[in-house]
PDB file of C-alpha atoms in Angstrom:
ATOM      1  CA  MET J  24      -6.228   4.627  11.775  1.00 84.00           C
ATOM      2  CA  LYS J  25      -3.380   4.184  14.552  1.00 88.00           C
ATOM      3  CA  LEU J  26      -0.776   6.037  13.649  1.00 90.00           C
ATOM      4  CA  GLN J  27       3.012   5.872  15.766  1.00 94.00           C
ATOM      5  CA  LEU J  28       5.487   8.672  14.790  1.00 94.00           C
ATOM      6  CA  LYS J  29       9.104   8.039  16.068  1.00 93.00           C
ATOM      7  CA  ALA J  30      11.694  10.647  14.980  1.00 93.00           C
ATOM      8  CA  THR J  31      15.726   9.304  15.313  1.00 91.00           C
ATOM      9  CA  ASN J  32      18.313  11.993  15.421  1.00 89.00           C
ATOM     10  CA  LEU J  33      16.268  14.825  15.452  1.00 88.00           C
ATOM     11  CA  GLU J  34      13.905  16.267  18.191  1.00 90.00           C
ATOM     12  CA  LEU J  35      10.002  15.863  17.504  1.00 91.00           C
ATOM     13  CA  THR J  36       8.454  19.131  17.243  1.00 92.00           C
ATOM     14  CA  GLU J  37       4.037  20.141  16.906  1.00 94.00           C
ATOM     15  CA  SER J  38       5.344  21.048  13.699  1.00 92.00           C
ATOM     16  CA  ILE J  39       7.061  18.125  11.770  1.00 93.00           C
ATOM     17  CA  SER J  40       3.834  15.415  14.181  1.00 93.00           C
ATOM     18  CA  THR J  41       0.811  17.846  12.710  1.00 94.00           C
ATOM     19  CA  HIS J  42       2.822  17.920   9.442  1.00 93.00           C
ATOM     20  CA  VAL J  43       2.678  13.995   9.338  1.00 93.00           C
ATOM     21  CA  ARG J  44      -0.163  13.000  10.439  1.00 93.00           C
ATOM     22  CA  GLU J  45      -2.517  15.533   7.504  1.00 92.00           C
ATOM     23  CA  ARG J  46      -0.366  13.900   5.483  1.00 91.00           C
ATOM     24  CA  MET J  47      -1.213  10.710   6.026  1.00 90.00           C
ATOM     25  CA  ALA J  48      -5.262  11.679   7.770  1.00 88.00           C
ATOM     26  CA  SER J  49      -5.417  11.781   3.733  1.00 85.00           C
ATOM     27  CA  LEU J  50      -4.954   8.524   3.195  1.00 86.00           C
ATOM     28  CA  GLU J  51      -7.270   6.936   5.626  1.00 84.00           C
ATOM     29  CA  ARG J  52     -10.410   7.067   3.064  1.00 82.00           C
ATOM     30  CA  MET J  53      -8.081   4.513   0.845  1.00 81.00           C
ATOM     31  CA  VAL J  54      -7.145   1.848   4.122  1.00 83.00           C
ATOM     32  CA  ARG J  55     -10.162   2.433   5.485  1.00 81.00           C
ATOM     33  CA  ARG J  56     -11.747  -0.105   2.006  1.00 77.00           C
ATOM     34  CA  TRP J  57      -9.823  -3.027   3.686  1.00 74.00           C
ATOM     35  CA  GLY J  58     -10.580  -2.171   7.602  1.00 74.00           C
ATOM     36  CA  ASP J  59     -10.366   0.351  10.699  1.00 77.00           C
ATOM     37  CA  GLU J  60      -7.620  -2.291  11.858  1.00 84.00           C
ATOM     38  CA  ALA J  61      -4.992  -0.147   9.817  1.00 87.00           C
ATOM     39  CA  GLU J  62      -2.098   0.819  11.456  1.00 91.00           C
ATOM     40  CA  ALA J  63       0.710   2.970  10.243  1.00 91.00           C
ATOM     41  CA  TYR J  64       4.206   3.265  12.057  1.00 95.00           C
ATOM     42  CA  VAL J  65       6.069   7.048  11.051  1.00 95.00           C
ATOM     43  CA  GLU J  66       9.949   7.420  11.781  1.00 95.00           C
ATOM     44  CA  VAL J  67      11.104  10.918  10.654  1.00 95.00           C
ATOM     45  CA  GLY J  68      15.050  11.551  11.384  1.00 92.00           C
ATOM     46  CA  ARG J  69      18.381  12.257  10.362  1.00 89.00           C
ATOM     47  CA  THR J  70      20.357   9.726   8.228  1.00 84.00           C
ATOM     48  CA  THR J  71      23.888  11.180   9.359  1.00 75.00           C
ATOM     49  CA  ARG J  72      24.226  13.392  12.073  1.00 72.00           C
ATOM     50  CA  HIS J  73      27.614  15.242  10.857  1.00 67.00           C
ATOM     51  CA  HIS J  74      26.247  15.654   7.268  1.00 64.00           C
ATOM     52  CA  ARG J  75      24.273  19.514   6.216  1.00 67.00           C
ATOM     53  CA  HIS J  76      24.246  19.213   2.368  1.00 66.00           C
ATOM     54  CA  GLY J  77      22.090  16.861   0.692  1.00 62.00           C
ATOM     55  CA  ASP J  78      19.603  14.906   1.237  1.00 69.00           C
ATOM     56  CA  VAL J  79      19.716  13.957   4.964  1.00 84.00           C
ATOM     57  CA  TYR J  80      16.143  14.024   5.951  1.00 92.00           C
ATOM     58  CA  ARG J  81      14.458  10.548   5.494  1.00 93.00           C
ATOM     59  CA  ALA J  82      11.033   9.652   6.227  1.00 94.00           C
ATOM     60  CA  GLU J  83       9.612   5.763   5.872  1.00 94.00           C
ATOM     61  CA  THR J  84       6.512   4.171   6.581  1.00 95.00           C
ATOM     62  CA  ASN J  85       4.909   0.453   7.240  1.00 95.00           C
ATOM     63  CA  LEU J  86       2.043   1.051   7.028  1.00 92.00           C
ATOM     64  CA  ARG J  87      -0.290  -2.282   8.003  1.00 91.00           C
ATOM     65  CA  PHE J  88      -3.779  -3.288   6.671  1.00 88.00           C
ATOM     66  CA  PRO J  89      -6.039  -6.215   7.149  1.00 85.00           C
ATOM     67  CA  GLY J  90      -5.560  -6.748   2.722  1.00 79.00           C
ATOM     68  CA  GLY J  91      -1.829  -6.359   2.993  1.00 85.00           C
ATOM     69  CA  ARG J  92       1.406  -4.533   4.185  1.00 91.00           C
ATOM     70  CA  VAL J  93       2.286  -1.519   2.434  1.00 92.00           C
ATOM     71  CA  TYR J  94       6.733  -0.210   3.004  1.00 95.00           C
ATOM     72  CA  VAL J  95       8.272   3.019   1.903  1.00 95.00           C
ATOM     73  CA  THR J  96      11.400   5.500   2.572  1.00 94.00           C
ATOM     74  CA  ARG J  97      12.143   8.876   0.916  1.00 93.00           C
ATOM     75  CA  GLU J  98      15.150  11.086   1.585  1.00 92.00           C
ATOM     76  CA  ALA J  99      15.548  14.165   0.315  1.00 92.00           C
ATOM     77  CA  ALA J 100      16.850  17.386   1.215  1.00 90.00           C
ATOM     78  CA  ASP J 101      13.778  19.064   3.571  1.00 90.00           C
ATOM     79  CA  LEU J 102      11.975  16.891   6.132  1.00 91.00           C
ATOM     80  CA  HIS J 103       8.706  18.475   5.044  1.00 92.00           C
ATOM     81  CA  SER J 104       9.245  17.514   1.042  1.00 93.00           C
ATOM     82  CA  ALA J 105      11.046  13.783   2.502  1.00 94.00           C
ATOM     83  CA  ILE J 106       7.094  13.548   4.291  1.00 94.00           C
ATOM     84  CA  ASP J 107       5.610  14.521   1.731  1.00 94.00           C
ATOM     85  CA  ALA J 108       6.938  11.747  -0.627  1.00 95.00           C
ATOM     86  CA  MET J 109       6.700   9.761   1.134  1.00 94.00           C
ATOM     87  CA  ARG J 110       2.781  10.236   0.793  1.00 94.00           C
ATOM     88  CA  ASP J 111       2.228   9.851  -2.362  1.00 94.00           C
ATOM     89  CA  GLU J 112       4.682   7.036  -3.133  1.00 95.00           C
ATOM     90  CA  VAL J 113       2.257   5.280  -0.382  1.00 93.00           C
ATOM     91  CA  LEU J 114      -0.781   6.700  -1.966  1.00 92.00           C
ATOM     92  CA  GLN J 115       0.228   5.106  -5.372  1.00 93.00           C
ATOM     93  CA  GLU J 116       1.540   2.005  -3.890  1.00 92.00           C
ATOM     94  CA  LEU J 117      -2.023   1.498  -2.397  1.00 90.00           C
ATOM     95  CA  SER J 118      -3.984   2.348  -5.952  1.00 89.00           C
ATOM     96  CA  LYS J 119      -1.595   0.139  -7.505  1.00 91.00           C
ATOM     97  CA  LEU J 120      -3.007  -2.708  -4.581  1.00 88.00           C
ATOM     98  CA  GLN J 121      -6.689  -1.760  -5.417  1.00 87.00           C
ATOM     99  CA  GLY J 122      -6.495  -2.108  -8.852  1.00 90.00           C
ATOM    100  CA  ARG J 123      -4.655  -5.398  -9.064  1.00 89.00           C
ATOM    101  CA  ARG J 124      -7.248  -6.360  -6.544  1.00 87.00           C
ATOM    102  CA  ARG J 125     -10.041  -5.419  -8.476  1.00 90.00           C
ATOM    103  CA  GLU J 126      -8.300  -7.060 -11.972  1.00 92.00           C
ATOM    104  CA  LEU J 127      -8.603 -10.171  -9.932  1.00 91.00           C
ATOM    105  CA  TYR J 128     -11.680 -10.301  -8.979  1.00 91.00           C
ATOM    106  CA  GLU J 129     -13.059  -9.015 -12.669  1.00 91.00           C
ATOM    107  CA  ARG J 130     -10.893 -12.088 -13.904  1.00 90.00           C
ATOM    108  CA  GLY J 131     -12.661 -14.217 -12.171  1.00 88.00           C
ATOM    109  CA  ALA J 132     -15.634 -13.165 -12.598  1.00 88.00           C
ATOM    110  CA  ARG J 133     -15.310 -13.423 -16.377  1.00 86.00           C
ATOM    111  CA  ALA J 134     -14.302 -17.582 -15.672  1.00 84.00           C
ATOM    112  CA  PHE J 135     -17.464 -17.457 -13.827  1.00 83.00           C
ATOM    113  CA  LYS J 136     -19.402 -15.768 -17.001  1.00 83.00           C
ATOM    114  CA  PHE J 137     -17.842 -18.299 -19.752  1.00 81.00           C
ATOM    115  CA  LEU J 138     -18.268 -21.576 -17.015  1.00 77.00           C
ATOM    116  CA  LYS J 139     -22.002 -20.203 -17.065  1.00 79.00           C
ATOM    117  CA  SER J 140     -22.649 -19.891 -20.464  1.00 79.00           C
ATOM    118  CA  LEU J 141     -21.827 -23.327 -21.098  1.00 72.00           C
ATOM    119  CA  SER J 142     -23.787 -26.176 -20.470  1.00 71.00           C
ATOM    120  CA  PRO J 143     -23.252 -28.912 -17.932  1.00 70.00           C
ATOM    121  CA  ALA J 144     -22.895 -31.742 -21.084  1.00 69.00           C
ATOM    122  CA  ALA J 145     -20.102 -29.317 -21.839  1.00 67.00           C
ATOM    123  CA  TRP J 146     -18.740 -28.933 -18.855  1.00 63.00           C
ATOM    124  CA  PHE J 147     -18.490 -32.763 -18.207  1.00 62.00           C
ATOM    125  CA  LYS J 148     -16.519 -33.092 -21.878  1.00 61.00           C
ATOM    126  CA  ARG J 149     -14.394 -30.736 -21.288  1.00 54.00           C
ATOM    127  CA  GLU J 150     -13.274 -32.406 -17.882  1.00 53.00           C
ATOM    128  CA  LYS J 151     -12.824 -35.470 -19.771  1.00 51.00           C
ATOM    129  CA  ARG J 152     -10.834 -34.168 -22.368  1.00 50.00           C
ATOM    130  CA  LYS J 153      -8.988 -32.470 -19.553  1.00 52.00           C
ATOM    131  CA  PHE J 154      -8.213 -36.129 -18.151  1.00 46.00           C
ATOM    132  CA  ARG J 155      -6.912 -37.855 -21.071  1.00 48.00           C
ATOM    133  CA  ARG J 156      -4.068 -35.191 -22.147  1.00 45.00           C
TER     134      ARG J 156
END
């Protein structure tokens, strides 16, 4: 997985860069199912320059892979907690996407199994009834 990291209103230190790379590396197993061409664009930074209290740190990611795209933004009072919250949300979105794909596959398999159980004559009758309506 390719990772591009950007900092806004903040100096990108080695500590921050390492923390982001560790958190995104744990997602690589989930993304690898859809191919090796996955790209993650991660941006960390401060929302404003003059506020000091509250949710002033932001972490966002745009994860693109052959099967889709996941975009997540999180804000927190601490940069590391914003990065962790962003990673958890990306993991949740990826598992939701995986569940949708599995459900679609199973739905198609159920339909095929039903059609396979019918005789060819029943297929014709069923089609004939459809066109009469």
